[in-house]
Coordinates of C-alpha atoms in Angstrom, one line a residue:
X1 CA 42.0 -36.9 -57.2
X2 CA 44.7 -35.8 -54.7
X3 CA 43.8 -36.9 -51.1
X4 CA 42.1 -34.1 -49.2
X5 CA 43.4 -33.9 -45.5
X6 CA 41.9 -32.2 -42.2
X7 CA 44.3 -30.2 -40.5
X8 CA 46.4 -32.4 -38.8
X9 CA 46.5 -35.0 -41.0
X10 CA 49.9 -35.2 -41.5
X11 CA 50.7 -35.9 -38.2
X12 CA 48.1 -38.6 -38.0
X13 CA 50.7 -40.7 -40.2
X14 CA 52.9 -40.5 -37.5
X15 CA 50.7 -41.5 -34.9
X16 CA 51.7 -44.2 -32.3
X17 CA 49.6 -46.7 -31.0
X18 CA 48.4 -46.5 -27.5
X19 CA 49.2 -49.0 -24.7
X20 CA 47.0 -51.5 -24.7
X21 CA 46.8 -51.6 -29.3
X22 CA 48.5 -52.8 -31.5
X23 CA 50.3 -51.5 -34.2
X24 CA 48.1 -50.3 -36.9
X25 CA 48.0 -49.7 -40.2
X26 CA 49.3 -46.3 -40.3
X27 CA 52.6 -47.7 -38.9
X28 CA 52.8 -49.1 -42.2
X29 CA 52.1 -45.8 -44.4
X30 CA 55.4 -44.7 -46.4
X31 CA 56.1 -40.9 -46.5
X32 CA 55.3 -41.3 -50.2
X33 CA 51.8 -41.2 -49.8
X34 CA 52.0 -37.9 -48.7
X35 CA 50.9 -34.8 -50.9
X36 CA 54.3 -33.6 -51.1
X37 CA 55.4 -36.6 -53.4
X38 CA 53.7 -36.0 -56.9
X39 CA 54.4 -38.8 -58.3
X40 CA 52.6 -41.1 -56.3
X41 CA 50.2 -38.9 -55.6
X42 CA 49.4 -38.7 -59.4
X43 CA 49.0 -42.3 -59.7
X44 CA 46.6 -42.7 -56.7
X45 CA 44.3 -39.9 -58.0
X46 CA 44.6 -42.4 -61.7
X47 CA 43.2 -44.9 -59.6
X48 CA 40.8 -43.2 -57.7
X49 CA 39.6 -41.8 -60.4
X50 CA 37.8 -45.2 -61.5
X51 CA 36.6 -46.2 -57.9
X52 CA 34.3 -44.5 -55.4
X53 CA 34.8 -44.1 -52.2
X54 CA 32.7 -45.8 -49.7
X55 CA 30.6 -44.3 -47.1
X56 CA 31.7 -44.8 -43.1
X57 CA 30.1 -47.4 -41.6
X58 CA 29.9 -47.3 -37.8
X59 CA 30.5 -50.3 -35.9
X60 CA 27.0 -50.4 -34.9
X61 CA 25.6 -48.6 -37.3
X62 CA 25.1 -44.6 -37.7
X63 CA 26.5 -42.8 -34.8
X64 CA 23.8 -42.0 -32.3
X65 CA 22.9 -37.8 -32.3
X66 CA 23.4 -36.1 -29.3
X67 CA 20.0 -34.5 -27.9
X68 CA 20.5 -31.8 -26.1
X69 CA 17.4 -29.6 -26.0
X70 CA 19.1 -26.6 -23.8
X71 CA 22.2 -26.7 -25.7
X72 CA 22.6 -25.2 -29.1
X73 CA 25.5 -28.0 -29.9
X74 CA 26.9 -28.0 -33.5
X75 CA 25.8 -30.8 -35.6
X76 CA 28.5 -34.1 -36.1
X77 CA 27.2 -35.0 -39.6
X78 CA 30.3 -34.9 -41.6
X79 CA 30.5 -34.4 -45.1
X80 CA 30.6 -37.4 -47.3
X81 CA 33.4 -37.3 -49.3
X82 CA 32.7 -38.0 -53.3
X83 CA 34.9 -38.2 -56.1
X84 CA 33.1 -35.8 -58.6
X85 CA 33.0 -32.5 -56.0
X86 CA 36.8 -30.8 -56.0
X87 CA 36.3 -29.7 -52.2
X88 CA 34.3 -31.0 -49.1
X89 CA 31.3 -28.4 -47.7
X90 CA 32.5 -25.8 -45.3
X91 CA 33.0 -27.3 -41.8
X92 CA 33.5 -25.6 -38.6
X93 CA 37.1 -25.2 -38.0
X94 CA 39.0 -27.6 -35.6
X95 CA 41.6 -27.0 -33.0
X96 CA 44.9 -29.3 -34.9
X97 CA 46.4 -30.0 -31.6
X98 CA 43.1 -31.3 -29.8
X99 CA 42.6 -33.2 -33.4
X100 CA 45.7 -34.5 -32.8
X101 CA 45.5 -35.3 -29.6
X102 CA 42.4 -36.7 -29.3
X103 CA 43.7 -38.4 -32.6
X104 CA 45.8 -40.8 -30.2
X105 CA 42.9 -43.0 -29.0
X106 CA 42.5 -44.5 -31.9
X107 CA 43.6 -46.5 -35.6
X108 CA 42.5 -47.8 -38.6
X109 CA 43.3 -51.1 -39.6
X110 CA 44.3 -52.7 -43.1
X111 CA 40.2 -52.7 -44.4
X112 CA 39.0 -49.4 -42.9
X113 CA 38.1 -50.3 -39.9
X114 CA 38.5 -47.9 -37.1
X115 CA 39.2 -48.5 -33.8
X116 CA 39.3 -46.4 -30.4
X117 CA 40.8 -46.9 -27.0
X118 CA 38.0 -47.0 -24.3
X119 CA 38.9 -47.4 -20.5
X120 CA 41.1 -50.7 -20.4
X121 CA 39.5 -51.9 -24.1
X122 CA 39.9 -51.7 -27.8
X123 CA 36.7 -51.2 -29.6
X124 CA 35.6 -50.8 -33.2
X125 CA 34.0 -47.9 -33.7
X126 CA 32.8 -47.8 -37.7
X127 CA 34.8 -48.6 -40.5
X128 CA 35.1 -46.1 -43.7
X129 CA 36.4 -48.5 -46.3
X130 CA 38.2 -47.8 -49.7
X131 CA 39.2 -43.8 -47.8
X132 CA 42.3 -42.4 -46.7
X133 CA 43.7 -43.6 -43.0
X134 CA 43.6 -39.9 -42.0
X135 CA 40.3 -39.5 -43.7
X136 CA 38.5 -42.1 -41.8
X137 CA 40.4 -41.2 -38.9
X138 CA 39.9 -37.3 -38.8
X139 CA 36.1 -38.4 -39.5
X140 CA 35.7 -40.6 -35.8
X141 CA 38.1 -37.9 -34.4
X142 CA 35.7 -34.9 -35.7
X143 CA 32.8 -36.8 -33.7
X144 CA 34.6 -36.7 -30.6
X145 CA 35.3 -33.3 -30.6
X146 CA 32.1 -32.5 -31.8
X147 CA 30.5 -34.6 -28.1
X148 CA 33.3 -32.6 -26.3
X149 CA 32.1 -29.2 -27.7
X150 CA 29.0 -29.8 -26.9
X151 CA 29.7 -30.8 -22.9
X152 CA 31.7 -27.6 -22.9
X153 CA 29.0 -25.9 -23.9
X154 CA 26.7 -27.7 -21.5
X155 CA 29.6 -26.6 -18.7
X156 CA 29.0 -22.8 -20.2
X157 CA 25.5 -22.7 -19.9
X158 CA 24.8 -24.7 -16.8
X159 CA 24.3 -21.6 -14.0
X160 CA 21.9 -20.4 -16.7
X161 CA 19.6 -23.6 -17.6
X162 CA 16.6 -24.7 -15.2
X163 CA 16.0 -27.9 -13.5
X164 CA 14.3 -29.4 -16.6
X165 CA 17.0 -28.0 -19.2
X166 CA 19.8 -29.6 -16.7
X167 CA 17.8 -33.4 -16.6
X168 CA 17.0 -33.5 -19.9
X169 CA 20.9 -32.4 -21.3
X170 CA 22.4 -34.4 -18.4
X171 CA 19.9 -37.4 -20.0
X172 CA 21.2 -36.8 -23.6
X173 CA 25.0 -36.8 -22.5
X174 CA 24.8 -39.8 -21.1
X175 CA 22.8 -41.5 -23.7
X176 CA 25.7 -40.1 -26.1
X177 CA 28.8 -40.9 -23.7
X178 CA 28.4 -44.8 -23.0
X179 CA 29.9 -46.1 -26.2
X180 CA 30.0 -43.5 -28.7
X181 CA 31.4 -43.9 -32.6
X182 CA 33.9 -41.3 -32.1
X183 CA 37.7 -41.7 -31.5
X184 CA 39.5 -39.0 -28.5
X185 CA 39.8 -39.5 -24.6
X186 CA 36.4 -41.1 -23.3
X187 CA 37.5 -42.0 -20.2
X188 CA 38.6 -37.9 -19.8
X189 CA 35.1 -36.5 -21.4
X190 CA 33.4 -39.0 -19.1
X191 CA 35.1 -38.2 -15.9
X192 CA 34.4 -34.1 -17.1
X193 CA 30.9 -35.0 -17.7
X194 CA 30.6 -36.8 -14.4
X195 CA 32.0 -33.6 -12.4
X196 CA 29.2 -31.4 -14.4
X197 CA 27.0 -33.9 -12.9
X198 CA 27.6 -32.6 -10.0
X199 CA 27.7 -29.6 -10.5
X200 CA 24.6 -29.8 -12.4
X201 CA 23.1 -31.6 -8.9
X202 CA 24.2 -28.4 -6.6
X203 CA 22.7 -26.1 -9.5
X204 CA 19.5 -28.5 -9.1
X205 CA 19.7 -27.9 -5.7
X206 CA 20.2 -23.9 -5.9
X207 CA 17.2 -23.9 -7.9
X208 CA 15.2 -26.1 -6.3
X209 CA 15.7 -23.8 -3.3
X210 CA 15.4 -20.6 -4.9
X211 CA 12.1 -21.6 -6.4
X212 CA 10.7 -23.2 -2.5
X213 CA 11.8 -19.2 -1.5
X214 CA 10.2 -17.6 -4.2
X215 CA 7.0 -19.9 -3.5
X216 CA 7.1 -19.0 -0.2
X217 CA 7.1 -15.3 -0.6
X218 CA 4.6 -15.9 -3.5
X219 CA 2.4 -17.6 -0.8
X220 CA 2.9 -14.7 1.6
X221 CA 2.0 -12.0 -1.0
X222 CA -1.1 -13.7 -1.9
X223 CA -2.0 -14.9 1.8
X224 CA -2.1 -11.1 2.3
X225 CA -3.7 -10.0 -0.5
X226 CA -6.2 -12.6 0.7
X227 CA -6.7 -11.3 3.8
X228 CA -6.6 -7.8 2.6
X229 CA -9.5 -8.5 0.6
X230 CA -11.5 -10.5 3.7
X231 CA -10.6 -7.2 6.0
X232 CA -12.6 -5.3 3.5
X233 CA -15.3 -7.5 3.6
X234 CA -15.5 -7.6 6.9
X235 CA -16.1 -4.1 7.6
X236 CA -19.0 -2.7 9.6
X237 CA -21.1 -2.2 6.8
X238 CA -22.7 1.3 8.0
X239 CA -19.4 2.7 8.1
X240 CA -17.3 1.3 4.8
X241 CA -16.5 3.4 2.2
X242 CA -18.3 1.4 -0.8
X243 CA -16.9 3.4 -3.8
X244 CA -13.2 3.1 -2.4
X245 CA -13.3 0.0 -1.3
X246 CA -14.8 -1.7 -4.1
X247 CA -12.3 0.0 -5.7
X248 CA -9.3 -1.0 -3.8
X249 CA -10.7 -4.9 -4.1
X250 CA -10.6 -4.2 -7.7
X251 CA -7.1 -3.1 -7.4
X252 CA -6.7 -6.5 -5.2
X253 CA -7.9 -8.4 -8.1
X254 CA -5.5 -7.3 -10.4
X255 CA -2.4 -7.8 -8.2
X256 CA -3.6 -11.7 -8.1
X257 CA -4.2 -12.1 -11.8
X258 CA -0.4 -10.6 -12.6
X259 CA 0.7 -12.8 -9.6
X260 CA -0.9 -15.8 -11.5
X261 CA 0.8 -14.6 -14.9
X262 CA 4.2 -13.4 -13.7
X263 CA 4.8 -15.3 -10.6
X264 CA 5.9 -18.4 -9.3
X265 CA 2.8 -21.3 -9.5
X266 CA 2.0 -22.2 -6.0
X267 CA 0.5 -25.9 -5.9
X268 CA -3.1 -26.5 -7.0
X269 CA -4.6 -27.2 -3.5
X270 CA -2.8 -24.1 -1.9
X271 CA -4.1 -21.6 -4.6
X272 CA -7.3 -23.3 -4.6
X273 CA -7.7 -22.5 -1.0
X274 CA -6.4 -18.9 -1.6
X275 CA -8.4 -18.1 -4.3
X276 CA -12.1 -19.8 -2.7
X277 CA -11.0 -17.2 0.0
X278 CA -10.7 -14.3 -2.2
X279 CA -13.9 -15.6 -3.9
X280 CA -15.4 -15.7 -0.9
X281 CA -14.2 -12.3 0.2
X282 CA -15.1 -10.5 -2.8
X283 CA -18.8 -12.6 -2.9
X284 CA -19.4 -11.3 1.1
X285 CA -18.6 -7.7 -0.1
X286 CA -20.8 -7.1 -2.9
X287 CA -23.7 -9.1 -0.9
X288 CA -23.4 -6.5 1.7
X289 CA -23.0 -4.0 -0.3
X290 CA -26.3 -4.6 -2.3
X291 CA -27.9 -5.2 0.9
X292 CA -26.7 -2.0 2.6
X293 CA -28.4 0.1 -0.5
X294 CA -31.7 -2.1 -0.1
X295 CA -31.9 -1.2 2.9
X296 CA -30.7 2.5 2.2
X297 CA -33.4 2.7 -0.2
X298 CA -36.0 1.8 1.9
X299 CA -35.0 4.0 5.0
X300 CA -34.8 7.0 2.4
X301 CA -38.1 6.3 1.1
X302 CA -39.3 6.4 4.9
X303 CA -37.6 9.5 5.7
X304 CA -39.0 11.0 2.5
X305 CA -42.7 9.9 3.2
X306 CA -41.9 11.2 7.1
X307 CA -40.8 14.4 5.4
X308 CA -43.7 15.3 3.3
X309 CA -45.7 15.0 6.0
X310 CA -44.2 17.5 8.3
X311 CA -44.3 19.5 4.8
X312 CA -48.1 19.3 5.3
X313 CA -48.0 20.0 8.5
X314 CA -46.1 23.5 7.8
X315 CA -48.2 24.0 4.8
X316 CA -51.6 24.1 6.9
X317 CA -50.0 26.4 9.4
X318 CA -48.5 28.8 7.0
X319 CA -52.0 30.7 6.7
X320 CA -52.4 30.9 11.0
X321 CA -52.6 34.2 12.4
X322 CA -51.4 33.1 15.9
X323 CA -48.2 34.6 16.0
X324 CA -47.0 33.1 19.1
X325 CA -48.5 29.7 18.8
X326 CA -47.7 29.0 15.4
X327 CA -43.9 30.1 16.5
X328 CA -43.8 27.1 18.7
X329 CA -45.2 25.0 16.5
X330 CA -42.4 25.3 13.7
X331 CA -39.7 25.1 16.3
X332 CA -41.7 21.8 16.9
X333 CA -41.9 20.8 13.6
X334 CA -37.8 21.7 12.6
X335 CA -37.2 19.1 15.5
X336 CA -39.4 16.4 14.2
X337 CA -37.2 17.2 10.9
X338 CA -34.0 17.0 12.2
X339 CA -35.6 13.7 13.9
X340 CA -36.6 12.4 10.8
X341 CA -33.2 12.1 9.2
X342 CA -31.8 12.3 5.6
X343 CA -33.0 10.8 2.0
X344 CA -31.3 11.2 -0.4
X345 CA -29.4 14.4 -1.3
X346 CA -31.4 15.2 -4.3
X347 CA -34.5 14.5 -2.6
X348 CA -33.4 15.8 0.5
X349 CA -32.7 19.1 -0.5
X350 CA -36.0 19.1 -2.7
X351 CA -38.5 18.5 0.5
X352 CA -35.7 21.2 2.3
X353 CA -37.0 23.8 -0.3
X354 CA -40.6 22.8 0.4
X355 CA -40.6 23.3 4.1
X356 CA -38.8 26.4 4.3
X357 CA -40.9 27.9 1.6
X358 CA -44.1 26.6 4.4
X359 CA -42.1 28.0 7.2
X360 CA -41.4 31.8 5.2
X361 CA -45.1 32.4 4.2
X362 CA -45.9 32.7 8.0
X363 CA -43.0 34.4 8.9
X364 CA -43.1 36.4 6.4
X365 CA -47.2 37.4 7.3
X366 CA -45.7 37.7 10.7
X367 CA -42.4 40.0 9.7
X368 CA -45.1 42.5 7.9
X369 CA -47.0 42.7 11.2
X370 CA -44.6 43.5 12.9
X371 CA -43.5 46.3 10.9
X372 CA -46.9 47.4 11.0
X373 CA -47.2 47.6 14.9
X374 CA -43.6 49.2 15.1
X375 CA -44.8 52.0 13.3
X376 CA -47.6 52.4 15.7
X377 CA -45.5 51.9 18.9
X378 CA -42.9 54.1 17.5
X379 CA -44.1 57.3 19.5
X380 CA -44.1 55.4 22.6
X381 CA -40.2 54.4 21.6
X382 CA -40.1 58.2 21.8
X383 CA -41.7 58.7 25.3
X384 CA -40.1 56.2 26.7
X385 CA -36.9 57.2 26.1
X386 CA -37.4 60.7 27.7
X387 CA -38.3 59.0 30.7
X388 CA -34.7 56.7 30.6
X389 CA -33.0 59.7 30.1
X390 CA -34.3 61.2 33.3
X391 CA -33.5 58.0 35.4
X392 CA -29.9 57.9 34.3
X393 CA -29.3 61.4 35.5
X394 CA -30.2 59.9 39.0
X395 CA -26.5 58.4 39.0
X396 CA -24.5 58.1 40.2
X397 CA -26.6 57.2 43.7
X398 CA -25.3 59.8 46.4
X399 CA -28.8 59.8 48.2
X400 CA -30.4 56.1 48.0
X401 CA -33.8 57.6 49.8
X402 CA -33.7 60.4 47.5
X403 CA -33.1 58.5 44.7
X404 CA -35.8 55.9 45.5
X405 CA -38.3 58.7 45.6
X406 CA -37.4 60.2 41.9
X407 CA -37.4 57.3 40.4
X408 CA -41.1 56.3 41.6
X409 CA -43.2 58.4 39.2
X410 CA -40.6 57.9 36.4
X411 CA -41.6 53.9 36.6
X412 CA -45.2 55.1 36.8
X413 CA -45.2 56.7 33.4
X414 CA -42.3 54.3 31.9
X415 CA -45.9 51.2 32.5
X416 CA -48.4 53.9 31.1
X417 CA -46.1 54.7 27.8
X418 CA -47.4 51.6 26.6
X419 CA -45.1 49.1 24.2
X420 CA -42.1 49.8 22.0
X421 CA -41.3 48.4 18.6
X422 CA -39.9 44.9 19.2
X423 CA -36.4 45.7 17.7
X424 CA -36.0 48.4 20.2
X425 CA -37.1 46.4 23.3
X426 CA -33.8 44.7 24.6
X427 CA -32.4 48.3 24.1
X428 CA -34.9 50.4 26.3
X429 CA -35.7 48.2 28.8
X430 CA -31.8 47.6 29.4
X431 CA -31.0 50.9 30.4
X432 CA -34.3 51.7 32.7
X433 CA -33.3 48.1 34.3
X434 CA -29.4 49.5 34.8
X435 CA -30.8 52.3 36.9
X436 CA -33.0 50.4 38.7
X437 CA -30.2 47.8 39.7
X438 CA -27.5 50.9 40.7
X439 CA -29.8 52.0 43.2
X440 CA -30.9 48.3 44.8
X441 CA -27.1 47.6 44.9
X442 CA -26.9 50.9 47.0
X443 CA -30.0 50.5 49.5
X444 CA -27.9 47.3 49.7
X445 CA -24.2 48.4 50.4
X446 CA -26.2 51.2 53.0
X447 CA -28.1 48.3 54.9
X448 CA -24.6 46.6 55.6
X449 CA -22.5 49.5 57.0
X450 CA -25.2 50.0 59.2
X451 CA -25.6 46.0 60.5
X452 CA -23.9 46.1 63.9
X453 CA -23.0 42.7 63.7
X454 CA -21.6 42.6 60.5
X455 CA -19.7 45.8 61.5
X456 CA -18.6 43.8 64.7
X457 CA -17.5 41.1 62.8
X458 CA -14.9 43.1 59.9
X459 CA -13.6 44.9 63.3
X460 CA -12.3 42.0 64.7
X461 CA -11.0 40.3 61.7
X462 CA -9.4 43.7 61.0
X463 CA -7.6 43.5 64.4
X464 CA -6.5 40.0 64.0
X465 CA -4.8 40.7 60.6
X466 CA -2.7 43.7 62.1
X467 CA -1.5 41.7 64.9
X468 CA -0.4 39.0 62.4
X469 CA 1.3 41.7 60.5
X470 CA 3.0 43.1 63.4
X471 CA 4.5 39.9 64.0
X472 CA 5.3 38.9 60.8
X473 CA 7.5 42.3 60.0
X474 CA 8.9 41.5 62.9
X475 CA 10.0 37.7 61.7
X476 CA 11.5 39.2 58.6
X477 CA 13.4 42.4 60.1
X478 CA 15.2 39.1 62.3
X479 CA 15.8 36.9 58.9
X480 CA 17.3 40.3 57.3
X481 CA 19.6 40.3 60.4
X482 CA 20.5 36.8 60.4
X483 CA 21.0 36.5 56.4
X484 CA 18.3 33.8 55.7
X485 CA 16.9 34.8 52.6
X486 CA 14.7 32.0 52.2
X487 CA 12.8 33.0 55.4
X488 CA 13.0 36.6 53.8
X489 CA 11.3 35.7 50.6
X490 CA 8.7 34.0 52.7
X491 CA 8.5 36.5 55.6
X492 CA 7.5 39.4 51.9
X493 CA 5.2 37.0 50.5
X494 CA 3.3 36.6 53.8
X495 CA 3.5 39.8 54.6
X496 CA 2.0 40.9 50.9
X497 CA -0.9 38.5 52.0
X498 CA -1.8 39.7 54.8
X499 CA -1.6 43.5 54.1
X500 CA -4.1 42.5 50.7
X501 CA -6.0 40.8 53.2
X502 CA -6.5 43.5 55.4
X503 CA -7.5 46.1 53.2
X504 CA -10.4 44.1 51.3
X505 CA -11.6 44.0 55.1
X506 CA -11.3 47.6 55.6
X507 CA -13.0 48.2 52.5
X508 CA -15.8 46.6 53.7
X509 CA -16.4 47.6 56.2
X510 CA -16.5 51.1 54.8
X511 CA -19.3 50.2 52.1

């Protein structure tokens, strides 16, 4: 068959041998054997057609794989090339100038042997025996490339990868760089890889410290949702809100488990403590809660018991025909209730119902009494106010002696008319006491203009305020002349003082 070439290939014939080699065997390859001379070519693919190919054999056996767990790297098993298949499985497609350069590390010798140039040294890396130079060559040559593609990609991916991807590739390249089978620039993959390192240490480094910040604010969100949860337990427990704060610890519960889920792990010892505290929190709650209802239970069961017994109480005296005592005695007993404080609503307003239905059979005996008596005091009502009526046409007061002697009989038969009905009490008795207070204020205001001493006494004040007057008109007439208007303004407000003053006193004395 005709010799099948990787692109390149024909300038691998032309190679020249590094520095430190020595001429190879490809130095020695005519133009001939070439594609592009038939003839030869016709007679090679004679003989070929009678002997197989070897497989390459590595210098050290099959070329080591490079594991990169982070790193989808493309495989660097080449196809084995066989004499019955026309054309080699589909590879991925290579660069011909990095081929070629990359190409210039290395030879093959006389027997297959292939060779690369590593740092200061010549080393065999496989031999692929009875197969083209460029063949064998292109095959150690694909290798390379393939380890260089895959530290490119490792370069790529690198701000992406966490501290774990980064070791472990960083471990797998450079397993696969110390001696590999593969024939390019080691020294210049090397000295690539070694600046990824670091690179790959500062990225390290970045993560490292973005995960110690996200732990720390993942410490302070659950330190507070810690001590969230031990303020609620610490509440006064006759003045939490059980149903919203059970809720909201519930609520406080769920924020921890998605912390736990989506956030970043704290260390065991740190969570531990966090989360005995919460446990502890949560534990504290619901024991005060249960022992708050105990004890709510029993106080409503006393308050009840208290309860029906004031409901006996009011029962027994719902029958009483003492009106006035019995009053007193269910103003009493509403005290004691209020007293008594509440069970619970349901109950409470149950026993409510009770003692008000007590309570309204007396007043109710005592409301149709009353009617009954208003109808018989209802002609009194009528007497009664005849006699009102003649009292108010006393005022006003003109003649307090006269007026004390009319309004003598009036209150004689006002005590004999007897009682009115109760709703009309306030009313009646409010006018005959307005009459009897116009003409005591009167006998009053007549005793002191007649008091010599009291008359004595508004006299002489009187005097003393027009004398102040006097003087003060006489203070301001001198700031108007001078143009002070500040002593004007205070000269009018005495002045105004004085003269109010003064006429209260002459009014009293007139009274």
């Amino acid at each position: 068959m005709t010799e099948q070439t990787q692109p390149g290939a024909e300038a691998d014939v032309d190679l020249e041998p590094t520095a430190t080699s020595e001429p190879t065997s490809t130095e020695a390859i005519d133009t001939t054997t070439l594609p592009d001379a038939p003839e030869q070519a016709d007679a090679e693919a004679d003989a070929e057609a009678t002997v197989t190919p070897g497989e390459p054999v590595p210098a050290d056996g099959p070329a080591p794989a490079v594991d990169t767990p982070a790193i989808d790297a493309p495989a660097a098993t080449p196809a084995s090339p066989t004499p019955s298949a026309p054309a080699a499985p589909a590879e991925p497609e290579v660069d011909p100038q990095e081929a070629m350069d990359a190409a210039k590390w290395g030879r093959v010798d006389g027997e297959g042997r292939v060779y690369v140039q590593d740092a200061s040294s010549e080393r065999e890396v496989g031999q692929f025996p009875d197969a083209p130079v460029a063949e064998a060559l292109a095959f150690y040559v694909r290798r390379f490339l393939d380890l260089k593609a895959t530290v490119d990609l490792f370069a790529t991916r690198l701000p992406q990868l966490s501290v774990r991807e980064i070791d472990s590739t960083v471990s797998s390249l450079e397993e696969s760089l110390k001696e590999p089978a593969a024939v390019g620039d080691l020294e210049g993959l090397r000295a690539r890889f070694a600046a990824l390192k670091d690179v790959a240490s500062e990225r390290r480094a970045a993560v490292n410290a973005e995960r110690a910040a996200a732990r720390e604010q993942a410490l302070k969100e659950r330190t507070a949702l810690v001590e969230r949860a031990e303020a609620i337990a610490a509440q006064d427990p006759g003045r939490t809100q059980w149903k919203s704060s059970g809720a909201e610890l519930r609520d406080l519960l769920e924020q921890w488990k998605g912390a736990q889920r989506r956030g970043p792990r704290l260390d065991r010892p740190t969570e531990d403590g966090l989360w005995k505290r919460f446990s502890h929190a949560r534990t504290t709650f619901d024991r005060h809660r249960r022992q708050f209802f105990s004890e709510l239970d029993a106080k409503q069961s006393q308050v009840k018991a208290a309860k029906e017994a004031l409901i006996k109480r009011a029962e027994e005296l719902s029958a009483s025909t003492d009106w006035a005592g019995t009053s007193a005695k269910y103003r009493a007993l509403m005290e004691e209730w209020k007293k008594a404080g509440r069970a619970s609503r349901k109950e409470d307003d149950a026993l409510w119902a009770r003692f008000r239905a007590a309570q309204q059979v007396f007043f109710d005996a005592r409301r149709a009494k009353d009617e009954a008596t208003d109808t018989e005091y209802a002609e009194n009502l009528k007497v009664k106010e005849a006699l009102v009526a003649k009292a108010e046409a006393l005022l006003p007061i003109k003649d307090v002696k006269a007026a004390k002697k009319a309004l003598r009989p009036i209150q004689d038969a006002w005590e004999e008319a007897g009682r009115v009905p109760r709703a009309a009490v306030r009313r009646i008795e409010g006018r005959m006491r307005a009459v009897e207070d116009a003409i005591r204020d009167a006998e009053n205001a007549e005793w002191r203009r007649s008091d010599p001493e009291t008359k004595a006494r508004a006299e002489g004040l009187a005097g003393q305020l027009e004398d102040s007057i006097a003087e003060l008109e006489r203070d301001l007439e001198a700031a108007r002349n001078a143009g002070d208007t500040k002593k004007v303004a205070e000269a009018e407000a005495a002045l105004t003082a004085r003269r109010a003053w003064l006429e209260q006193v002459r009014l009293s004395s007139r009274a």
